[in-house]
Coordinates of C-alpha atoms in Angstrom, one line a residue:
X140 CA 132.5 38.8 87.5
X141 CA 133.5 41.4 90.1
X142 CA 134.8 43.7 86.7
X143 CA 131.5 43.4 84.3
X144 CA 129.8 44.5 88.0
X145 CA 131.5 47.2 88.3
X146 CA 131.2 48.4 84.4
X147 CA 127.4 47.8 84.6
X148 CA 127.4 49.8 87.6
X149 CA 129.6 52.4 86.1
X150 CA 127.1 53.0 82.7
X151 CA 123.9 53.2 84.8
X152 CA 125.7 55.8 87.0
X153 CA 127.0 57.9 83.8
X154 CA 123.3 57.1 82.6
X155 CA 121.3 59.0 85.4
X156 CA 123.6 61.8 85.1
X157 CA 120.6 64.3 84.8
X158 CA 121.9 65.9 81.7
X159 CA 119.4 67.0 79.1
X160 CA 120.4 65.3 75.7
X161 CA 121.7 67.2 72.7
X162 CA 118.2 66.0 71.1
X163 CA 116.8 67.3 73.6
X164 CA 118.0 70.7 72.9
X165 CA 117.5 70.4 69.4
X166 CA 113.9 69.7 69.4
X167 CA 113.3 72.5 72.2
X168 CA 115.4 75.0 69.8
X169 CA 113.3 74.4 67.0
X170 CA 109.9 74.8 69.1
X171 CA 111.1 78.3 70.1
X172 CA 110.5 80.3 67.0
X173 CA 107.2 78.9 65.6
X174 CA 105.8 80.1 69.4
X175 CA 107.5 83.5 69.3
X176 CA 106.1 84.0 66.2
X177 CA 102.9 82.4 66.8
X178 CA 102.7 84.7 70.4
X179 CA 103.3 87.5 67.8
X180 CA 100.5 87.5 65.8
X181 CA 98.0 86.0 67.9
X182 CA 98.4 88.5 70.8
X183 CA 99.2 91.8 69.5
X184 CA 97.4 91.6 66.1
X185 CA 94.6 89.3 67.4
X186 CA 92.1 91.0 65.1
X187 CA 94.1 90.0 62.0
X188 CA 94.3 86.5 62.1
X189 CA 92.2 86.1 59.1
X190 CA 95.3 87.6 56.8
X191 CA 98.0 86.7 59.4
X192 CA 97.2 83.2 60.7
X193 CA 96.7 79.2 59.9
X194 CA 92.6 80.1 60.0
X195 CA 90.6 82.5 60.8
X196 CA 89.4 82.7 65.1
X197 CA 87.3 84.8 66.4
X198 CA 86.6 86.7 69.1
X199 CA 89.5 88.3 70.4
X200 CA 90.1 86.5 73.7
X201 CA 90.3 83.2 71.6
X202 CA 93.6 83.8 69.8
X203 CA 94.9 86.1 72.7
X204 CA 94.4 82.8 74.9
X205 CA 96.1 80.7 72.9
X206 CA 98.9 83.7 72.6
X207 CA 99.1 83.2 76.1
X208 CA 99.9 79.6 76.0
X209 CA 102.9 80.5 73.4
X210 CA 104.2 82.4 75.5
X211 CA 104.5 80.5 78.2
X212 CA 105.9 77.8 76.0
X213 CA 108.1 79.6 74.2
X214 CA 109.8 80.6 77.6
X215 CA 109.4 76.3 78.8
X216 CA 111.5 76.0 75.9
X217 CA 114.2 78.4 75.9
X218 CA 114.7 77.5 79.8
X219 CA 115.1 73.8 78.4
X220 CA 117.8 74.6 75.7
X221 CA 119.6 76.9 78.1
X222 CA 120.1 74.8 81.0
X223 CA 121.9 71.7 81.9
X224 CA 120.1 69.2 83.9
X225 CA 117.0 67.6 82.9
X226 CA 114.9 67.2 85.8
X227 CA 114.3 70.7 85.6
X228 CA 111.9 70.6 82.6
X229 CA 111.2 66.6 82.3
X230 CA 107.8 68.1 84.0
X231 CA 106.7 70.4 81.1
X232 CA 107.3 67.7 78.1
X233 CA 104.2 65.1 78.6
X234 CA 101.5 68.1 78.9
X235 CA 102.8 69.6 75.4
X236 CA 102.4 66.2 73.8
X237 CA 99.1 66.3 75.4
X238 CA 98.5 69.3 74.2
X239 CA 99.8 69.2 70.5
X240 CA 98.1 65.8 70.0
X241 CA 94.9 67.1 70.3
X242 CA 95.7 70.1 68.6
X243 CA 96.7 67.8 66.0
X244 CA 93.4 66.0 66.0
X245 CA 91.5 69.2 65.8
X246 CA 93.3 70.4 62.5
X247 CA 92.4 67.0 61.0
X248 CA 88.8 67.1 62.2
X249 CA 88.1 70.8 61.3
X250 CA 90.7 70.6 57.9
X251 CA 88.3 72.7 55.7
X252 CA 88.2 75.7 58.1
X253 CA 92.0 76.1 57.8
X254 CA 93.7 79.1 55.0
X255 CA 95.1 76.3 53.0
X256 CA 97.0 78.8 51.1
X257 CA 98.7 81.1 53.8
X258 CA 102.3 80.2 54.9
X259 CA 101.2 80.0 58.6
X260 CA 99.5 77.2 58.0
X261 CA 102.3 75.1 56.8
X262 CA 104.3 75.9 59.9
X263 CA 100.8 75.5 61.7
X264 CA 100.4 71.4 60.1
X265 CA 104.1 70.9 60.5
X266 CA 104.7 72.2 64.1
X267 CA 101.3 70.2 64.7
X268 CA 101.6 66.9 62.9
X269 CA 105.6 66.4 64.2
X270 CA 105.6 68.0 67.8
X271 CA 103.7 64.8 69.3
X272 CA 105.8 62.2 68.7
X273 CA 109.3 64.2 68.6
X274 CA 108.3 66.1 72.3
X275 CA 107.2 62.1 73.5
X276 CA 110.4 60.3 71.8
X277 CA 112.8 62.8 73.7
X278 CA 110.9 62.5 76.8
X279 CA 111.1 58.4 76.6
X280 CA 114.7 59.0 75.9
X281 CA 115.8 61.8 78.1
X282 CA 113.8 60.1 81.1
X283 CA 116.4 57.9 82.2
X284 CA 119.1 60.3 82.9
X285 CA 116.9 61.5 86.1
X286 CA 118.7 60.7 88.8
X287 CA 115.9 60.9 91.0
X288 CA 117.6 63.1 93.9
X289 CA 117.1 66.6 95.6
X290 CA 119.8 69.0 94.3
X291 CA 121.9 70.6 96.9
X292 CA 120.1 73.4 98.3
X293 CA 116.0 71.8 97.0
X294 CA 113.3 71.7 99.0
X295 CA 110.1 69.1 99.4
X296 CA 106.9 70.4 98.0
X297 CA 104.9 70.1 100.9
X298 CA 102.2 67.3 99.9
X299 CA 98.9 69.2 101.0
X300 CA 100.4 71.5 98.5
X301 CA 100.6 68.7 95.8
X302 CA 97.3 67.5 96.3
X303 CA 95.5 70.6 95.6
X304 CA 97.4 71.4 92.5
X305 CA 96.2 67.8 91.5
X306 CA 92.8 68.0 92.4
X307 CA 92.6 71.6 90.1
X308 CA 94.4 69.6 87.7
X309 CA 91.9 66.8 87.5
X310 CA 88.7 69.0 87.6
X311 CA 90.8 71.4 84.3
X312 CA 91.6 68.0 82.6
X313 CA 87.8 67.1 83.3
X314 CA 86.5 70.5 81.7
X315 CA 89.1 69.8 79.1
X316 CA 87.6 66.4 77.9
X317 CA 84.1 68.1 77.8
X318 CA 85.0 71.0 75.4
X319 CA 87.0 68.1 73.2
X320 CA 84.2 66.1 73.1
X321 CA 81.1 68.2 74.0
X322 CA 82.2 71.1 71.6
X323 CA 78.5 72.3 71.4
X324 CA 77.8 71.7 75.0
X325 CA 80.4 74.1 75.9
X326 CA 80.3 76.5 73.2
X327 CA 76.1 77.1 75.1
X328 CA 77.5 77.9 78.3
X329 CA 81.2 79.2 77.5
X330 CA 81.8 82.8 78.5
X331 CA 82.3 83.8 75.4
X332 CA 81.4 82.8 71.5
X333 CA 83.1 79.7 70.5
X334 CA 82.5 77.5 67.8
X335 CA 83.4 73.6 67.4
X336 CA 87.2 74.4 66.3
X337 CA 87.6 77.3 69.0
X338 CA 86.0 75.0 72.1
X339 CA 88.5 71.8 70.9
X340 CA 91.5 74.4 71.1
X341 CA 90.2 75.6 74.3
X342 CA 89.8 71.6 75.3
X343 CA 93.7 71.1 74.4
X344 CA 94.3 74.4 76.4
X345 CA 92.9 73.4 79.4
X346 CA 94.6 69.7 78.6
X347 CA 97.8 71.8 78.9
X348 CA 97.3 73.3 81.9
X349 CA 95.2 70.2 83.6
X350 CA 98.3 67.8 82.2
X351 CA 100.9 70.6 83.7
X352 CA 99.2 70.7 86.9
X353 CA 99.3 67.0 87.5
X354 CA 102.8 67.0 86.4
X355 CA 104.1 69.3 88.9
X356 CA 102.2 67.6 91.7
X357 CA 103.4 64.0 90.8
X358 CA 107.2 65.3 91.3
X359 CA 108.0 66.5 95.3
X360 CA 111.3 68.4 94.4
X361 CA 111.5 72.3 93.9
X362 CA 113.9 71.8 91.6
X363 CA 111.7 69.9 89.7
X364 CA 108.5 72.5 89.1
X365 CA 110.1 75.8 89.4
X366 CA 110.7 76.1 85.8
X367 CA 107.2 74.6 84.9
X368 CA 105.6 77.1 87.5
X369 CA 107.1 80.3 85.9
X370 CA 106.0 79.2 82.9
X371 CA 102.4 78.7 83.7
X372 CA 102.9 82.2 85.7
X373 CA 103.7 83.8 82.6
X374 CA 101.0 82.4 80.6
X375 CA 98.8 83.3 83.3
X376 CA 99.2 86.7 83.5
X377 CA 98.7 87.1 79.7
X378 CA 95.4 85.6 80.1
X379 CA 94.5 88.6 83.0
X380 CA 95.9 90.5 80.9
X381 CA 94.4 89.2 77.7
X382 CA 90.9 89.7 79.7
X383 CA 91.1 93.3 80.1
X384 CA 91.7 93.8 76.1
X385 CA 88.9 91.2 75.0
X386 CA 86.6 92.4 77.8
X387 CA 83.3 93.1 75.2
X388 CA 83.7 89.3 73.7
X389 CA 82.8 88.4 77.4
X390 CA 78.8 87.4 78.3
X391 CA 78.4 89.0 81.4
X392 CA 75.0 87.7 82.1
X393 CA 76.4 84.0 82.0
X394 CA 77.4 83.1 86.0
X395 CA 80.6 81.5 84.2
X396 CA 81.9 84.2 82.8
X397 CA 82.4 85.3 86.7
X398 CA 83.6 82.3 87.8
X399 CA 86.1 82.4 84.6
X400 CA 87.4 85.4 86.1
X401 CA 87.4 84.6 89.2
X402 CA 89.9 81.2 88.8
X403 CA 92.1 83.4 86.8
X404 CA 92.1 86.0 89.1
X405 CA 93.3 83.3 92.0
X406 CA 95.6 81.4 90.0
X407 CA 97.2 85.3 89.6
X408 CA 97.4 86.0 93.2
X409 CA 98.2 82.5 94.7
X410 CA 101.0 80.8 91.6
X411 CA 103.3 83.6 92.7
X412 CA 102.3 83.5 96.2
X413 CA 103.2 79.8 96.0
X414 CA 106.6 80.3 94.4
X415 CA 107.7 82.9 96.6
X416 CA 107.3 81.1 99.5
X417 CA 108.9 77.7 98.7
X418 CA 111.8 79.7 96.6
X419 CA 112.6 81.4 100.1
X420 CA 112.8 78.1 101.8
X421 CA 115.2 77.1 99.2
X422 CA 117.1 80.7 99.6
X423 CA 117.2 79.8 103.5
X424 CA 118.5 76.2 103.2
X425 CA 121.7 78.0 100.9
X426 CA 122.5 80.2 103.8

């Protein structure tokens, strides 16, 4: 009896050994180009998507938005094939299946304004019709090797911290549902001109970030978010910049425009801000 306790204690040890699974991997690997590419086009040729892309969006900050997201991703991804343990990125993989569900759902529901015939958009209805449930069965399987523990030198996100990131993630997952559901709700008061495929793709954006945000503040370790913070850095700053370039598609009478600006202008100063300061407690506590 002693013996089988000991081997049943010795495979859930080896099981929560925090390693991220050749799967894993695999299904990050593959993400990586069809986001580099899709960065590509939608961000420096944003004009062109009507010759270069699945369909046709327009105005400019649309498909510079969505750029933005690639790119963000695209890095997510790369940091999860390169690196060994798993409860670095376990944080990022739920908000892309968010994501690429609804993005999924808006193909389906907007099919006939897609370019049937362009070679995006088979990568497009591929990367969109598989990413859900391949992102969501190597979550499920690669959850259990969390062991659950600070690393040697991590820190605790300091939980008034946590609760604000949830709270903005709530109130983006909230604006999310409404441009999902409320396409031509939104598309009246959106800062600029969207119409009911662009405000769903903007509802799945914001179901990213919202998703992302509530991630990282349901997980107290450093360790945990870091990778997930740079990412949404990095996407962030393509949307400041992205903003600057797109700055006619913009209503400037419309009080949201303003406030638009204004939350991306924050999130700019205070993300790194944020990261800074807990990475040099981290820094201190290796010294």
């Amino acid at each position: 009896m002693e013996s089988t306790g000991n081997r049943e204690n010795m495979r859930g040890n080896s099981a929560r050994n925090d390693r991220i699974l050749p799967e894993t991997r695999w299904v990050s690997a593959i993400i990586v180009p069809f986001l580099v590419v899709a960065f590509a086009i939608l961000y420096l040729f944003p004009d062109h998507t009507k010759e270069l892309f699945a369909w046709t969006i327009q105005p400019r900050m649309t498909p510079m938005m969505l750029g933005s997201a690639y790119l963000g991703g695209a890095y997510f991804f790369v940091r999860a094939v390169a690196f060994a343990r798993w409860h670095w990125v376990k944080v990022g993989f739920l908000p892309v299946t968010t994501f690429a569900t609804l993005m999924g759902f808006a193909t389906i529901i907007h099919w006939d304004r897609f370019n049937h015939s362009h070679v995006s958009f088979f990568a497009w209805a591929i990367l969109y019709f598989t990413t859900p449930f391949l992102v969501l069965t190597v979550w499920l399987r690669n959850r259990r090797t969390d062991t659950h523990t600070l690393d040697a030198n991590d820190v605790l996100m300091p939980l008034i911290i946590r609760r604000s990131i949830g709270i903005l993630g709530v109130i983006t997952l909230l604006i999310s549902i409404f441009l999902f559901l409320q396409p031509a709700l939104m598309m009246s008061i959106w800062p600029w001109r969207l119409t009911p495929l662009t405000a769903r793709v903007m509802g799945a954006l914001f179901a990213l970030t919202g998703a992302g945000e509530l991630s990282i503040a349901l997980d107290m370790r450093w360790s945990a978010v870091r990778i997930a913070l740079q990412s949404q850095i990095i996407g962030i700053a393509a949307i400041g910049l992205a903003m600057i370039f797109s700055w006619s598609d913009f209503n400037k009478a419309n009080p949201l425009t303003w406030i638009f600006i204004a939350s991306i202008l924050f999130l700019l100063v205070a993300s790194p801000l944020l990261y800074l300061r807990i990475e040099r407690q981290a820094v201190k506590r290796q010294m």
